[in-house]
Structure formats: structure tokens, C-alpha cells
Amino acid sequence: MNLTALISRLFLLIGIIVVLSQVSPVCAQDLEPRAYTNIPVGLNFVVAGYSHMSGGVLFDPAVPLENANIKINGALFAYARSLHIGKMSAKFDMIVPYAWLSGTAEFQGEVVSRDVSGLADTRARLSVNFIGAPSLPISGFKDYKQDLVVGASLQVYMPTGQYDPEKLVNIGTHRFAFKPELGISKTFGNLMLELTGGAAFYTVNHDFYGGKTRSQAPIGSLQGHINYNFTPGIWAAVDGTYYWGGHTTVDGVEGNDLQKNTRLGLTFALPLNIHHSLKFTFSTGVSTRTGTDFTSIGVFWQYRWGGGLPKSKKSG
């Protein structure tokens, strides 16, 4: 098998690996297919994307607002690299989002509005596949066939986003969040099934609205994905997530804001050539007890290089 044919087959495995479903306001709501697949080591990825969210969108679902009608246009830049830890495949990725937020909501019976833009919280993650995904260069994928893969990751959200303690609606959250996750994927020919489970843990915000102290209980989440490869590199996924928990306490008073929410989504990936690819996403809330209930669409461009990939041919 020559290198070009091998790389074409690798598109079945690589897809788009970075967590870029949308500029999601809450990490438990991310919908990310193919998070636990094997890819060659030494690859680099840069991603730029746009997403639009509308409905009951809040970057902090625990703020005491009702009937929120907020629109968010988001842009992001991301970098990722596939690694090896011992004989295990791994990857590191970092996402820097920017958002434009506008809309209205009700606060204590009165309609309030907000129009703001700025950085959202930066995210960094390390993922390791410890079963079924050995560390391999591109040439090593000639004899590799993905079957059962089990892995884990740790994602950290850093408080780099725009934040004003005098406002209830902000883009940033003014706290750290840590999300460990365990994932499993199983391949059946062109079909791949995935299941992941995780929990997000939050530090205390000591400068909440009005100078108060706010803490939040962990939010557990389950994700499921049904992926199908149509041709090398062209794939689609039906995505779903359920997340629960997250009740808050402000100055010692516990709020009635336990979350038990469900979201569904669709993902479609299209390679343009060896180095460039596009991803399209859609998701919407199905059931919402407390928090965000919004619809999101997104489009993302990815460029990959290194790891033995051929260089782009020069025209002329």
C-alpha cells in the first residue's frame, strides 16, 4: 500500500479530533464525536470556527434570570497535537473562544438587556487511549485496524473570559473548572459507537454578582454517539448528551437550580484534501429542567500537518 492510499484510509480514523462542537457555555453540554479514536503521532492541527446560538443561552445557567432570549455569535481558534505517552496514543488540545452576546431576560419581574463581547474561558485538555490504540506513526497504520478503544481525558477551563461582577450575564465564569472523563468506542465496519462519562468540578467564585460568594456542585454527564463513514474522510454522527447536578450556593443559601437536561445533535465532516477539512454541527435542547435551552449551529475549518504527511503541492 503506497503512502497516498494509506493516508486516505487514515481519514476514516482521524476525522476532526478537536473539541469544536460549538463555543459551548457549559462544559457538560459539549457534544464531541470521535473523541476516543487512534490517530498517528506527531500530527499538528489548527482550527478556526464560527458558531451561532440562540434561545435560553446563558454562560452561567445558575444566574436568577427567567425567560432568557439571548443570541451568541462565537469564533474560536484551536491547536492540537497527537502525542505518545509510553506506548499509548495521546493528544493535547487548547481552545481559545471569543463571543458576541446580546439579548434580554427577566430579572425580578423586570426586563433587562445585555450587549457584550470578549474572550470566553480558555480550555486545555490531555487525552490518553490506554486500550486498543497503540502509539503509531503514519506508516504503522498499514496493519492497524481499529476495534475497541478505551481512553480517558482531563479538561481544564481557565477563567480568561470577559467578566463583570456588576452584571448577571457574562461571557466568562470567573472560576476554574476541571472535567475528568472516561470514554469507550467500538467499531463495526463503517459504523462506530461511542459512550463517554464524566463530571465537571468547579472552584468558588468569590466575586459573584453584588460581591457575593458562589459555589457550584459538580455536574455529571453522559454522551453517546453513532458514527458512520460514507467514504474515506466523509462521516456523520448522531450525538446525544444527558447532564445532571450543578445546584449552586450563594453566600450560604442553596438555590433551586438542579440541572437535569438533555441535548441532541448532528455532526458532518468533509475533507477538502490531505491537509484541509470542514466540520458542520447542529444541536438543540430536548428537555431542560434548569439552565440553558438553546439551538446551536457551527462550521469549522481545520488544517493538519506534520507526522509524515506529504507537503502541499505547489501550483505551476
PDB file of C-alpha atoms in Angstrom:
ATOM      1  CA  MET A   1       0.000   0.000   0.000  1.00  0.00           C
ATOM      2  CA  ASN A   2       1.504   3.378  -1.014  1.00  0.00           C
ATOM      3  CA  LEU A   3       1.583   6.395   1.272  1.00  0.00           C
ATOM      4  CA  THR A   4      -1.258   8.238  -0.506  1.00  0.00           C
ATOM      5  CA  ALA A   5      -3.628   5.272  -0.181  1.00  0.00           C
ATOM      6  CA  LEU A   6      -2.650   4.809   3.448  1.00  0.00           C
ATOM      7  CA  ILE A   7      -3.353   8.460   4.246  1.00  0.00           C
ATOM      8  CA  SER A   8      -6.754   8.214   2.542  1.00  0.00           C
ATOM      9  CA  ARG A   9      -7.631   5.338   4.852  1.00  0.00           C
ATOM     10  CA  LEU A  10      -6.430   7.300   7.838  1.00  0.00           C
ATOM     11  CA  PHE A  11      -9.145   9.863   7.167  1.00  0.00           C
ATOM     12  CA  LEU A  12     -11.539   7.142   8.339  1.00  0.00           C
ATOM     13  CA  LEU A  13      -9.845   7.378  11.732  1.00  0.00           C
ATOM     14  CA  ILE A  14      -8.705  10.976  12.003  1.00  0.00           C
ATOM     15  CA  GLY A  15     -11.851  12.917  11.141  1.00  0.00           C
ATOM     16  CA  ILE A  16     -11.663  16.132  13.130  1.00  0.00           C
ATOM     17  CA  ILE A  17     -10.209  15.470  16.566  1.00  0.00           C
ATOM     18  CA  VAL A  18     -10.503  18.741  18.441  1.00  0.00           C
ATOM     19  CA  VAL A  19     -13.413  19.548  20.757  1.00  0.00           C
ATOM     20  CA  LEU A  20     -15.125  22.039  18.495  1.00  0.00           C
ATOM     21  CA  SER A  21     -18.796  21.206  18.578  1.00  0.00           C
ATOM     22  CA  GLN A  22     -19.580  24.818  19.450  1.00  0.00           C
ATOM     23  CA  VAL A  23     -18.475  27.595  21.779  1.00  0.00           C
ATOM     24  CA  SER A  24     -20.452  25.888  24.494  1.00  0.00           C
ATOM     25  CA  PRO A  25     -21.267  27.877  27.636  1.00  0.00           C
ATOM     26  CA  VAL A  26     -21.149  24.870  29.942  1.00  0.00           C
ATOM     27  CA  CYS A  27     -18.566  22.136  29.580  1.00  0.00           C
ATOM     28  CA  ALA A  28     -21.032  19.367  30.482  1.00  0.00           C
ATOM     29  CA  GLN A  29     -23.033  20.217  27.346  1.00  0.00           C
ATOM     30  CA  ASP A  30     -20.280  19.628  24.786  1.00  0.00           C
ATOM     31  CA  LEU A  31     -21.160  17.123  22.074  1.00  0.00           C
ATOM     32  CA  GLU A  32     -17.979  15.621  20.649  1.00  0.00           C
ATOM     33  CA  PRO A  33     -17.969  12.528  18.461  1.00  0.00           C
ATOM     34  CA  ARG A  34     -14.749  10.595  17.815  1.00  0.00           C
ATOM     35  CA  ALA A  35     -13.041  11.833  20.948  1.00  0.00           C
ATOM     36  CA  TYR A  36     -11.531   8.401  21.580  1.00  0.00           C
ATOM     37  CA  THR A  37     -10.055   7.123  18.337  1.00  0.00           C
ATOM     38  CA  ASN A  38      -6.486   6.346  17.352  1.00  0.00           C
ATOM     39  CA  ILE A  39      -4.536   8.752  15.133  1.00  0.00           C
ATOM     40  CA  PRO A  40      -0.863   8.815  14.078  1.00  0.00           C
ATOM     41  CA  VAL A  41       1.563  10.513  16.450  1.00  0.00           C
ATOM     42  CA  GLY A  42       3.258  13.766  15.536  1.00  0.00           C
ATOM     43  CA  LEU A  43       0.331  15.400  13.735  1.00  0.00           C
ATOM     44  CA  ASN A  44      -0.442  19.077  14.338  1.00  0.00           C
ATOM     45  CA  PHE A  45      -3.863  20.693  13.915  1.00  0.00           C
ATOM     46  CA  VAL A  46      -5.048  24.277  13.816  1.00  0.00           C
ATOM     47  CA  VAL A  47      -8.756  25.045  13.747  1.00  0.00           C
ATOM     48  CA  ALA A  48     -10.809  28.176  13.194  1.00  0.00           C
ATOM     49  CA  GLY A  49     -14.568  28.174  13.520  1.00  0.00           C
ATOM     50  CA  TYR A  50     -17.836  30.044  13.903  1.00  0.00           C
ATOM     51  CA  SER A  51     -20.990  29.150  15.808  1.00  0.00           C
ATOM     52  CA  HIS A  52     -24.349  30.772  16.456  1.00  0.00           C
ATOM     53  CA  MET A  53     -26.518  30.028  19.491  1.00  0.00           C
ATOM     54  CA  SER A  54     -29.971  31.378  20.250  1.00  0.00           C
ATOM     55  CA  GLY A  55     -32.660  30.783  22.859  1.00  0.00           C
ATOM     56  CA  GLY A  56     -32.229  30.408  26.597  1.00  0.00           C
ATOM     57  CA  VAL A  57     -28.466  30.776  26.369  1.00  0.00           C
ATOM     58  CA  LEU A  58     -26.527  31.769  29.486  1.00  0.00           C
ATOM     59  CA  PHE A  59     -22.830  31.261  30.135  1.00  0.00           C
ATOM     60  CA  ASP A  60     -23.776  30.677  33.776  1.00  0.00           C
ATOM     61  CA  PRO A  61     -27.133  28.828  33.953  1.00  0.00           C
ATOM     62  CA  ALA A  62     -27.475  29.453  37.693  1.00  0.00           C
ATOM     63  CA  VAL A  63     -28.000  33.213  37.480  1.00  0.00           C
ATOM     64  CA  PRO A  64     -31.519  34.238  38.674  1.00  0.00           C
ATOM     65  CA  LEU A  65     -32.955  35.160  35.277  1.00  0.00           C
ATOM     66  CA  GLU A  66     -36.145  33.974  33.596  1.00  0.00           C
ATOM     67  CA  ASN A  67     -37.407  33.861  30.005  1.00  0.00           C
ATOM     68  CA  ALA A  68     -33.940  34.464  28.601  1.00  0.00           C
ATOM     69  CA  ASN A  69     -33.803  35.236  24.887  1.00  0.00           C
ATOM     70  CA  ILE A  70     -30.120  35.601  24.120  1.00  0.00           C
ATOM     71  CA  LYS A  71     -28.066  35.254  20.955  1.00  0.00           C
ATOM     72  CA  ILE A  72     -24.378  34.426  20.895  1.00  0.00           C
ATOM     73  CA  ASN A  73     -22.096  34.527  17.892  1.00  0.00           C
ATOM     74  CA  GLY A  74     -18.864  32.768  18.654  1.00  0.00           C
ATOM     75  CA  ALA A  75     -15.472  32.438  16.999  1.00  0.00           C
ATOM     76  CA  LEU A  76     -12.598  30.255  18.110  1.00  0.00           C
ATOM     77  CA  PHE A  77      -9.018  29.306  17.407  1.00  0.00           C
ATOM     78  CA  ALA A  78      -7.573  25.991  18.494  1.00  0.00           C
ATOM     79  CA  TYR A  79      -4.359  23.998  18.322  1.00  0.00           C
ATOM     80  CA  ALA A  80      -3.922  20.262  18.881  1.00  0.00           C
ATOM     81  CA  ARG A  81      -1.079  17.746  18.617  1.00  0.00           C
ATOM     82  CA  SER A  82      -1.123  13.968  18.684  1.00  0.00           C
ATOM     83  CA  LEU A  83       1.389  12.520  21.133  1.00  0.00           C
ATOM     84  CA  HIS A  84       2.541   9.287  22.656  1.00  0.00           C
ATOM     85  CA  ILE A  85       2.815   8.516  26.358  1.00  0.00           C
ATOM     86  CA  GLY A  86       4.851   5.355  26.624  1.00  0.00           C
ATOM     87  CA  LYS A  87       3.269   3.036  24.059  1.00  0.00           C
ATOM     88  CA  MET A  88      -0.144   4.717  24.300  1.00  0.00           C
ATOM     89  CA  SER A  89      -1.550   7.259  21.838  1.00  0.00           C
ATOM     90  CA  ALA A  90      -2.488  10.635  23.276  1.00  0.00           C
ATOM     91  CA  LYS A  91      -3.323  14.177  22.250  1.00  0.00           C
ATOM     92  CA  PHE A  92      -3.209  17.663  23.673  1.00  0.00           C
ATOM     93  CA  ASP A  93      -5.542  20.430  22.559  1.00  0.00           C
ATOM     94  CA  MET A  94      -6.241  24.027  23.538  1.00  0.00           C
ATOM     95  CA  ILE A  95      -9.212  26.199  22.520  1.00  0.00           C
ATOM     96  CA  VAL A  96      -9.439  29.990  22.751  1.00  0.00           C
ATOM     97  CA  PRO A  97     -13.030  31.179  22.103  1.00  0.00           C
ATOM     98  CA  TYR A  98     -14.374  34.697  21.527  1.00  0.00           C
ATOM     99  CA  ALA A  99     -18.061  35.591  21.756  1.00  0.00           C
ATOM    100  CA  TRP A 100     -20.521  38.372  20.975  1.00  0.00           C
ATOM    101  CA  LEU A 101     -23.559  38.198  23.282  1.00  0.00           C
ATOM    102  CA  SER A 102     -26.814  40.171  23.112  1.00  0.00           C
ATOM    103  CA  GLY A 103     -30.378  39.696  24.294  1.00  0.00           C
ATOM    104  CA  THR A 104     -32.976  40.157  27.006  1.00  0.00           C
ATOM    105  CA  ALA A 105     -34.247  38.321  30.091  1.00  0.00           C
ATOM    106  CA  GLU A 106     -36.448  38.939  33.128  1.00  0.00           C
ATOM    107  CA  PHE A 107     -34.878  39.788  36.488  1.00  0.00           C
ATOM    108  CA  GLN A 108     -37.215  40.139  39.487  1.00  0.00           C
ATOM    109  CA  GLY A 109     -40.148  40.776  37.140  1.00  0.00           C
ATOM    110  CA  GLU A 110     -38.405  43.404  35.013  1.00  0.00           C
ATOM    111  CA  VAL A 111     -36.985  43.025  31.512  1.00  0.00           C
ATOM    112  CA  VAL A 112     -33.216  43.614  31.370  1.00  0.00           C
ATOM    113  CA  SER A 113     -30.882  43.599  28.376  1.00  0.00           C
ATOM    114  CA  ARG A 114     -27.191  42.880  27.795  1.00  0.00           C
ATOM    115  CA  ASP A 115     -24.849  43.517  24.857  1.00  0.00           C
ATOM    116  CA  VAL A 116     -21.227  42.496  25.372  1.00  0.00           C
ATOM    117  CA  SER A 117     -18.304  40.848  23.604  1.00  0.00           C
ATOM    118  CA  GLY A 118     -14.989  39.386  24.688  1.00  0.00           C
ATOM    119  CA  LEU A 119     -12.938  36.267  25.253  1.00  0.00           C
ATOM    120  CA  ALA A 120     -14.629  33.204  26.710  1.00  0.00           C
ATOM    121  CA  ASP A 121     -12.839  30.817  29.067  1.00  0.00           C
ATOM    122  CA  THR A 122      -9.821  29.080  27.530  1.00  0.00           C
ATOM    123  CA  ARG A 123      -9.797  25.268  27.603  1.00  0.00           C
ATOM    124  CA  ALA A 124      -6.913  22.813  27.611  1.00  0.00           C
ATOM    125  CA  ARG A 125      -7.128  19.024  27.580  1.00  0.00           C
ATOM    126  CA  LEU A 126      -4.922  15.969  27.641  1.00  0.00           C
ATOM    127  CA  SER A 127      -6.378  12.676  26.374  1.00  0.00           C
ATOM    128  CA  VAL A 128      -4.819   9.199  26.549  1.00  0.00           C
ATOM    129  CA  ASN A 129      -6.052   5.996  24.906  1.00  0.00           C
ATOM    130  CA  PHE A 130      -4.832   3.125  27.078  1.00  0.00           C
ATOM    131  CA  ILE A 131      -6.622   0.166  25.429  1.00  0.00           C
ATOM    132  CA  GLY A 132      -6.815  -0.628  21.715  1.00  0.00           C
ATOM    133  CA  ALA A 133      -4.988   2.448  20.385  1.00  0.00           C
ATOM    134  CA  PRO A 134      -1.216   1.950  20.404  1.00  0.00           C
ATOM    135  CA  SER A 135       1.145   4.810  19.613  1.00  0.00           C
ATOM    136  CA  LEU A 136       1.933   4.532  15.885  1.00  0.00           C
ATOM    137  CA  PRO A 137       3.436   6.696  13.143  1.00  0.00           C
ATOM    138  CA  ILE A 138       1.531   7.067   9.874  1.00  0.00           C
ATOM    139  CA  SER A 139       3.479   4.176   8.337  1.00  0.00           C
ATOM    140  CA  GLY A 140       2.440   1.960  11.251  1.00  0.00           C
ATOM    141  CA  PHE A 141      -1.239   2.281  10.393  1.00  0.00           C
ATOM    142  CA  LYS A 142      -0.792  -0.018   7.390  1.00  0.00           C
ATOM    143  CA  ASP A 143      -1.552  -3.072   9.540  1.00  0.00           C
ATOM    144  CA  TYR A 144      -3.655  -1.377  12.240  1.00  0.00           C
ATOM    145  CA  LYS A 145      -7.417  -1.846  12.341  1.00  0.00           C
ATOM    146  CA  GLN A 146      -9.392  -0.019  14.988  1.00  0.00           C
ATOM    147  CA  ASP A 147     -11.745  -2.155  17.084  1.00  0.00           C
ATOM    148  CA  LEU A 148     -12.288  -1.418  20.780  1.00  0.00           C
ATOM    149  CA  VAL A 149     -10.685   1.712  22.214  1.00  0.00           C
ATOM    150  CA  VAL A 150     -10.819   2.835  25.841  1.00  0.00           C
ATOM    151  CA  GLY A 151      -9.353   6.145  26.983  1.00  0.00           C
ATOM    152  CA  ALA A 152      -9.548   8.966  29.471  1.00  0.00           C
ATOM    153  CA  SER A 153      -9.031  12.717  29.475  1.00  0.00           C
ATOM    154  CA  LEU A 154      -8.746  15.709  31.763  1.00  0.00           C
ATOM    155  CA  GLN A 155     -10.026  19.072  30.570  1.00  0.00           C
ATOM    156  CA  VAL A 156      -9.323  22.354  32.378  1.00  0.00           C
ATOM    157  CA  TYR A 157     -11.345  25.542  31.898  1.00  0.00           C
ATOM    158  CA  MET A 158      -9.389  28.669  32.817  1.00  0.00           C
ATOM    159  CA  PRO A 159     -11.072  31.979  33.832  1.00  0.00           C
ATOM    160  CA  THR A 160      -9.768  34.062  30.929  1.00  0.00           C
ATOM    161  CA  GLY A 161     -13.183  35.229  29.743  1.00  0.00           C
ATOM    162  CA  GLN A 162     -14.821  38.654  29.983  1.00  0.00           C
ATOM    163  CA  TYR A 163     -16.387  39.093  33.433  1.00  0.00           C
ATOM    164  CA  ASP A 164     -18.126  41.991  35.233  1.00  0.00           C
ATOM    165  CA  PRO A 165     -19.317  41.259  38.805  1.00  0.00           C
ATOM    166  CA  GLU A 166     -21.906  44.031  38.456  1.00  0.00           C
ATOM    167  CA  LYS A 167     -23.658  42.113  35.659  1.00  0.00           C
ATOM    168  CA  LEU A 168     -25.639  38.881  35.859  1.00  0.00           C
ATOM    169  CA  VAL A 169     -24.826  37.752  32.319  1.00  0.00           C
ATOM    170  CA  ASN A 170     -21.164  37.415  31.383  1.00  0.00           C
ATOM    171  CA  ILE A 171     -19.120  35.521  28.839  1.00  0.00           C
ATOM    172  CA  GLY A 172     -16.550  34.238  31.336  1.00  0.00           C
ATOM    173  CA  THR A 173     -17.310  32.420  34.597  1.00  0.00           C
ATOM    174  CA  HIS A 174     -14.524  33.831  36.841  1.00  0.00           C
ATOM    175  CA  ARG A 175     -13.546  30.402  38.171  1.00  0.00           C
ATOM    176  CA  PHE A 176     -11.695  27.262  37.173  1.00  0.00           C
ATOM    177  CA  ALA A 177     -13.421  24.059  36.092  1.00  0.00           C
ATOM    178  CA  PHE A 178     -11.932  20.559  35.856  1.00  0.00           C
ATOM    179  CA  LYS A 179     -13.564  17.769  33.888  1.00  0.00           C
ATOM    180  CA  PRO A 180     -12.163  14.210  34.022  1.00  0.00           C
ATOM    181  CA  GLU A 181     -13.776  11.820  31.553  1.00  0.00           C
ATOM    182  CA  LEU A 182     -13.712   8.144  30.589  1.00  0.00           C
ATOM    183  CA  GLY A 183     -14.613   7.055  27.051  1.00  0.00           C
ATOM    184  CA  ILE A 184     -15.064   3.890  25.016  1.00  0.00           C
ATOM    185  CA  SER A 185     -15.580   3.344  21.291  1.00  0.00           C
ATOM    186  CA  LYS A 186     -16.306   0.186  19.301  1.00  0.00           C
ATOM    187  CA  THR A 187     -16.016  -0.131  15.528  1.00  0.00           C
ATOM    188  CA  PHE A 188     -18.224  -2.370  13.369  1.00  0.00           C
ATOM    189  CA  GLY A 189     -17.076  -1.913   9.785  1.00  0.00           C
ATOM    190  CA  ASN A 190     -18.142   1.597   8.744  1.00  0.00           C
ATOM    191  CA  LEU A 191     -20.136   2.055  11.970  1.00  0.00           C
ATOM    192  CA  MET A 192     -18.632   3.251  15.242  1.00  0.00           C
ATOM    193  CA  LEU A 193     -20.450   3.509  18.566  1.00  0.00           C
ATOM    194  CA  GLU A 194     -19.167   5.676  21.422  1.00  0.00           C
ATOM    195  CA  LEU A 195     -20.053   6.250  25.058  1.00  0.00           C
ATOM    196  CA  THR A 196     -18.361   8.684  27.432  1.00  0.00           C
ATOM    197  CA  GLY A 197     -18.975   9.652  31.034  1.00  0.00           C
ATOM    198  CA  GLY A 198     -17.503  12.485  33.028  1.00  0.00           C
ATOM    199  CA  ALA A 199     -18.022  15.077  35.731  1.00  0.00           C
ATOM    200  CA  ALA A 200     -17.200  18.783  35.892  1.00  0.00           C
ATOM    201  CA  PHE A 201     -15.898  20.220  39.171  1.00  0.00           C
ATOM    202  CA  TYR A 202     -15.839  23.971  39.865  1.00  0.00           C
ATOM    203  CA  THR A 203     -13.831  26.256  42.097  1.00  0.00           C
ATOM    204  CA  VAL A 204     -15.530  29.018  44.098  1.00  0.00           C
ATOM    205  CA  ASN A 205     -16.326  32.410  42.564  1.00  0.00           C
ATOM    206  CA  HIS A 206     -15.575  34.920  45.348  1.00  0.00           C
ATOM    207  CA  ASP A 207     -16.691  37.895  43.253  1.00  0.00           C
ATOM    208  CA  PHE A 208     -20.175  36.887  42.125  1.00  0.00           C
ATOM    209  CA  TYR A 209     -22.920  39.416  41.349  1.00  0.00           C
ATOM    210  CA  GLY A 210     -23.103  42.032  44.089  1.00  0.00           C
ATOM    211  CA  GLY A 211     -19.832  40.942  45.715  1.00  0.00           C
ATOM    212  CA  LYS A 212     -21.201  37.588  46.874  1.00  0.00           C
ATOM    213  CA  THR A 213     -19.532  34.180  47.084  1.00  0.00           C
ATOM    214  CA  ARG A 214     -20.899  31.481  44.816  1.00  0.00           C
ATOM    215  CA  SER A 215     -20.108  27.772  44.693  1.00  0.00           C
ATOM    216  CA  GLN A 216     -21.494  25.052  42.454  1.00  0.00           C
ATOM    217  CA  ALA A 217     -21.863  21.303  42.890  1.00  0.00           C
ATOM    218  CA  PRO A 218     -20.342  19.008  40.247  1.00  0.00           C
ATOM    219  CA  ILE A 219     -22.226  18.281  37.019  1.00  0.00           C
ATOM    220  CA  GLY A 220     -22.183  14.703  35.777  1.00  0.00           C
ATOM    221  CA  SER A 221     -22.606  13.947  32.090  1.00  0.00           C
ATOM    222  CA  LEU A 222     -23.112  11.026  29.717  1.00  0.00           C
ATOM    223  CA  GLN A 223     -22.579  11.223  25.952  1.00  0.00           C
ATOM    224  CA  GLY A 224     -23.461   8.773  23.203  1.00  0.00           C
ATOM    225  CA  HIS A 225     -22.553   8.914  19.510  1.00  0.00           C
ATOM    226  CA  ILE A 226     -23.450   6.852  16.449  1.00  0.00           C
ATOM    227  CA  ASN A 227     -20.848   7.490  13.736  1.00  0.00           C
ATOM    228  CA  TYR A 228     -20.930   6.299  10.136  1.00  0.00           C
ATOM    229  CA  ASN A 229     -18.173   6.525   7.485  1.00  0.00           C
ATOM    230  CA  PHE A 230     -19.593   7.051   3.995  1.00  0.00           C
ATOM    231  CA  THR A 231     -16.264   7.201   2.130  1.00  0.00           C
ATOM    232  CA  PRO A 232     -12.707   7.799   3.368  1.00  0.00           C
ATOM    233  CA  GLY A 233     -12.858  11.015   5.381  1.00  0.00           C
ATOM    234  CA  ILE A 234     -16.570  11.722   4.924  1.00  0.00           C
ATOM    235  CA  TRP A 235     -18.503  10.814   8.048  1.00  0.00           C
ATOM    236  CA  ALA A 236     -21.565  11.828  10.030  1.00  0.00           C
ATOM    237  CA  ALA A 237     -22.672  11.323  13.626  1.00  0.00           C
ATOM    238  CA  VAL A 238     -25.844  11.493  15.653  1.00  0.00           C
ATOM    239  CA  ASP A 239     -24.954  12.847  19.093  1.00  0.00           C
ATOM    240  CA  GLY A 240     -26.724  12.942  22.443  1.00  0.00           C
ATOM    241  CA  THR A 241     -25.893  14.001  25.995  1.00  0.00           C
ATOM    242  CA  TYR A 242     -27.586  13.971  29.383  1.00  0.00           C
ATOM    243  CA  TYR A 243     -26.196  16.002  32.284  1.00  0.00           C
ATOM    244  CA  TRP A 244     -27.341  16.452  35.858  1.00  0.00           C
ATOM    245  CA  GLY A 245     -26.395  18.180  39.104  1.00  0.00           C
ATOM    246  CA  GLY A 246     -24.822  21.599  39.453  1.00  0.00           C
ATOM    247  CA  HIS A 247     -27.009  23.194  42.109  1.00  0.00           C
ATOM    248  CA  THR A 248     -25.458  26.414  43.403  1.00  0.00           C
ATOM    249  CA  THR A 249     -24.958  28.093  46.758  1.00  0.00           C
ATOM    250  CA  VAL A 250     -24.668  31.891  47.067  1.00  0.00           C
ATOM    251  CA  ASP A 251     -23.499  33.261  50.436  1.00  0.00           C
ATOM    252  CA  GLY A 252     -24.580  30.022  52.113  1.00  0.00           C
ATOM    253  CA  VAL A 253     -28.061  29.920  50.529  1.00  0.00           C
ATOM    254  CA  GLU A 254     -28.646  26.916  48.278  1.00  0.00           C
ATOM    255  CA  GLY A 255     -30.550  27.647  45.072  1.00  0.00           C
ATOM    256  CA  ASN A 256     -33.333  25.634  43.476  1.00  0.00           C
ATOM    257  CA  ASP A 257     -31.377  25.146  40.263  1.00  0.00           C
ATOM    258  CA  LEU A 258     -30.576  21.446  39.967  1.00  0.00           C
ATOM    259  CA  GLN A 259     -29.949  20.610  36.314  1.00  0.00           C
ATOM    260  CA  LYS A 260     -31.368  17.541  34.543  1.00  0.00           C
ATOM    261  CA  ASN A 261     -31.060  18.332  30.873  1.00  0.00           C
ATOM    262  CA  THR A 262     -30.802  16.513  27.543  1.00  0.00           C
ATOM    263  CA  ARG A 263     -29.399  17.660  24.192  1.00  0.00           C
ATOM    264  CA  LEU A 264     -29.264  16.051  20.745  1.00  0.00           C
ATOM    265  CA  GLY A 265     -27.059  16.971  17.808  1.00  0.00           C
ATOM    266  CA  LEU A 266     -25.727  16.132  14.357  1.00  0.00           C
ATOM    267  CA  THR A 267     -22.145  16.334  13.066  1.00  0.00           C
ATOM    268  CA  PHE A 268     -20.888  16.097   9.484  1.00  0.00           C
ATOM    269  CA  ALA A 269     -17.222  16.079   8.410  1.00  0.00           C
ATOM    270  CA  LEU A 270     -15.932  16.706   4.897  1.00  0.00           C
ATOM    271  CA  PRO A 271     -12.247  16.549   3.864  1.00  0.00           C
ATOM    272  CA  LEU A 272     -11.143  19.005   1.179  1.00  0.00           C
ATOM    273  CA  ASN A 273      -7.719  17.413   0.686  1.00  0.00           C
ATOM    274  CA  ILE A 274      -4.982  15.781   2.780  1.00  0.00           C
ATOM    275  CA  HIS A 275      -4.418  18.937   4.828  1.00  0.00           C
ATOM    276  CA  HIS A 276      -7.770  20.766   4.896  1.00  0.00           C
ATOM    277  CA  SER A 277     -11.189  19.680   6.147  1.00  0.00           C
ATOM    278  CA  LEU A 278     -14.511  21.130   7.272  1.00  0.00           C
ATOM    279  CA  LYS A 279     -16.943  20.161  10.033  1.00  0.00           C
ATOM    280  CA  PHE A 280     -20.591  21.218  10.403  1.00  0.00           C
ATOM    281  CA  THR A 281     -22.545  20.891  13.649  1.00  0.00           C
ATOM    282  CA  PHE A 282     -26.093  21.296  14.908  1.00  0.00           C
ATOM    283  CA  SER A 283     -27.526  20.730  18.386  1.00  0.00           C
ATOM    284  CA  THR A 284     -30.659  21.593  20.305  1.00  0.00           C
ATOM    285  CA  GLY A 285     -32.138  21.132  23.765  1.00  0.00           C
ATOM    286  CA  VAL A 286     -34.633  18.273  24.129  1.00  0.00           C
ATOM    287  CA  SER A 287     -35.547  18.556  27.810  1.00  0.00           C
ATOM    288  CA  THR A 288     -34.417  21.213  30.273  1.00  0.00           C
ATOM    289  CA  ARG A 289     -35.168  21.368  33.993  1.00  0.00           C
ATOM    290  CA  THR A 290     -32.891  24.304  34.809  1.00  0.00           C
ATOM    291  CA  GLY A 291     -30.278  26.181  32.859  1.00  0.00           C
ATOM    292  CA  THR A 292     -29.770  26.595  29.151  1.00  0.00           C
ATOM    293  CA  ASP A 293     -32.214  25.582  26.433  1.00  0.00           C
ATOM    294  CA  PHE A 294     -30.799  26.725  23.113  1.00  0.00           C
ATOM    295  CA  THR A 295     -30.164  25.791  19.493  1.00  0.00           C
ATOM    296  CA  SER A 296     -26.655  25.931  18.040  1.00  0.00           C
ATOM    297  CA  ILE A 297     -25.142  25.672  14.565  1.00  0.00           C
ATOM    298  CA  GLY A 298     -21.453  25.803  13.704  1.00  0.00           C
ATOM    299  CA  VAL A 299     -18.911  25.443  10.912  1.00  0.00           C
ATOM    300  CA  PHE A 300     -15.194  24.762  11.489  1.00  0.00           C
ATOM    301  CA  TRP A 301     -12.129  24.636   9.232  1.00  0.00           C
ATOM    302  CA  GLN A 302      -9.120  22.509  10.115  1.00  0.00           C
ATOM    303  CA  TYR A 303      -5.561  22.365   8.774  1.00  0.00           C
ATOM    304  CA  ARG A 304      -3.249  19.471   9.658  1.00  0.00           C
ATOM    305  CA  TRP A 305       0.460  18.958   9.064  1.00  0.00           C
ATOM    306  CA  GLY A 306       3.484  17.027  10.320  1.00  0.00           C
ATOM    307  CA  GLY A 307       3.715  13.406  11.361  1.00  0.00           C
ATOM    308  CA  GLY A 308       4.818  12.266   7.910  1.00  0.00           C
ATOM    309  CA  LEU A 309       2.002  13.880   5.913  1.00  0.00           C
ATOM    310  CA  PRO A 310       3.131  14.935   2.423  1.00  0.00           C
ATOM    311  CA  LYS A 311       3.659  18.647   1.876  1.00  0.00           C
ATOM    312  CA  SER A 312       1.130  20.561  -0.213  1.00  0.00           C
ATOM    313  CA  LYS A 313       1.937  20.589  -3.906  1.00  0.00           C
ATOM    314  CA  LYS A 314       2.865  23.984  -5.281  1.00  0.00           C
ATOM    315  CA  SER A 315       0.908  25.186  -8.260  1.00  0.00           C
ATOM    316  CA  GLY A 316       2.669  25.811 -11.527  1.00  0.00           C
TER     317      GLY A 316
END
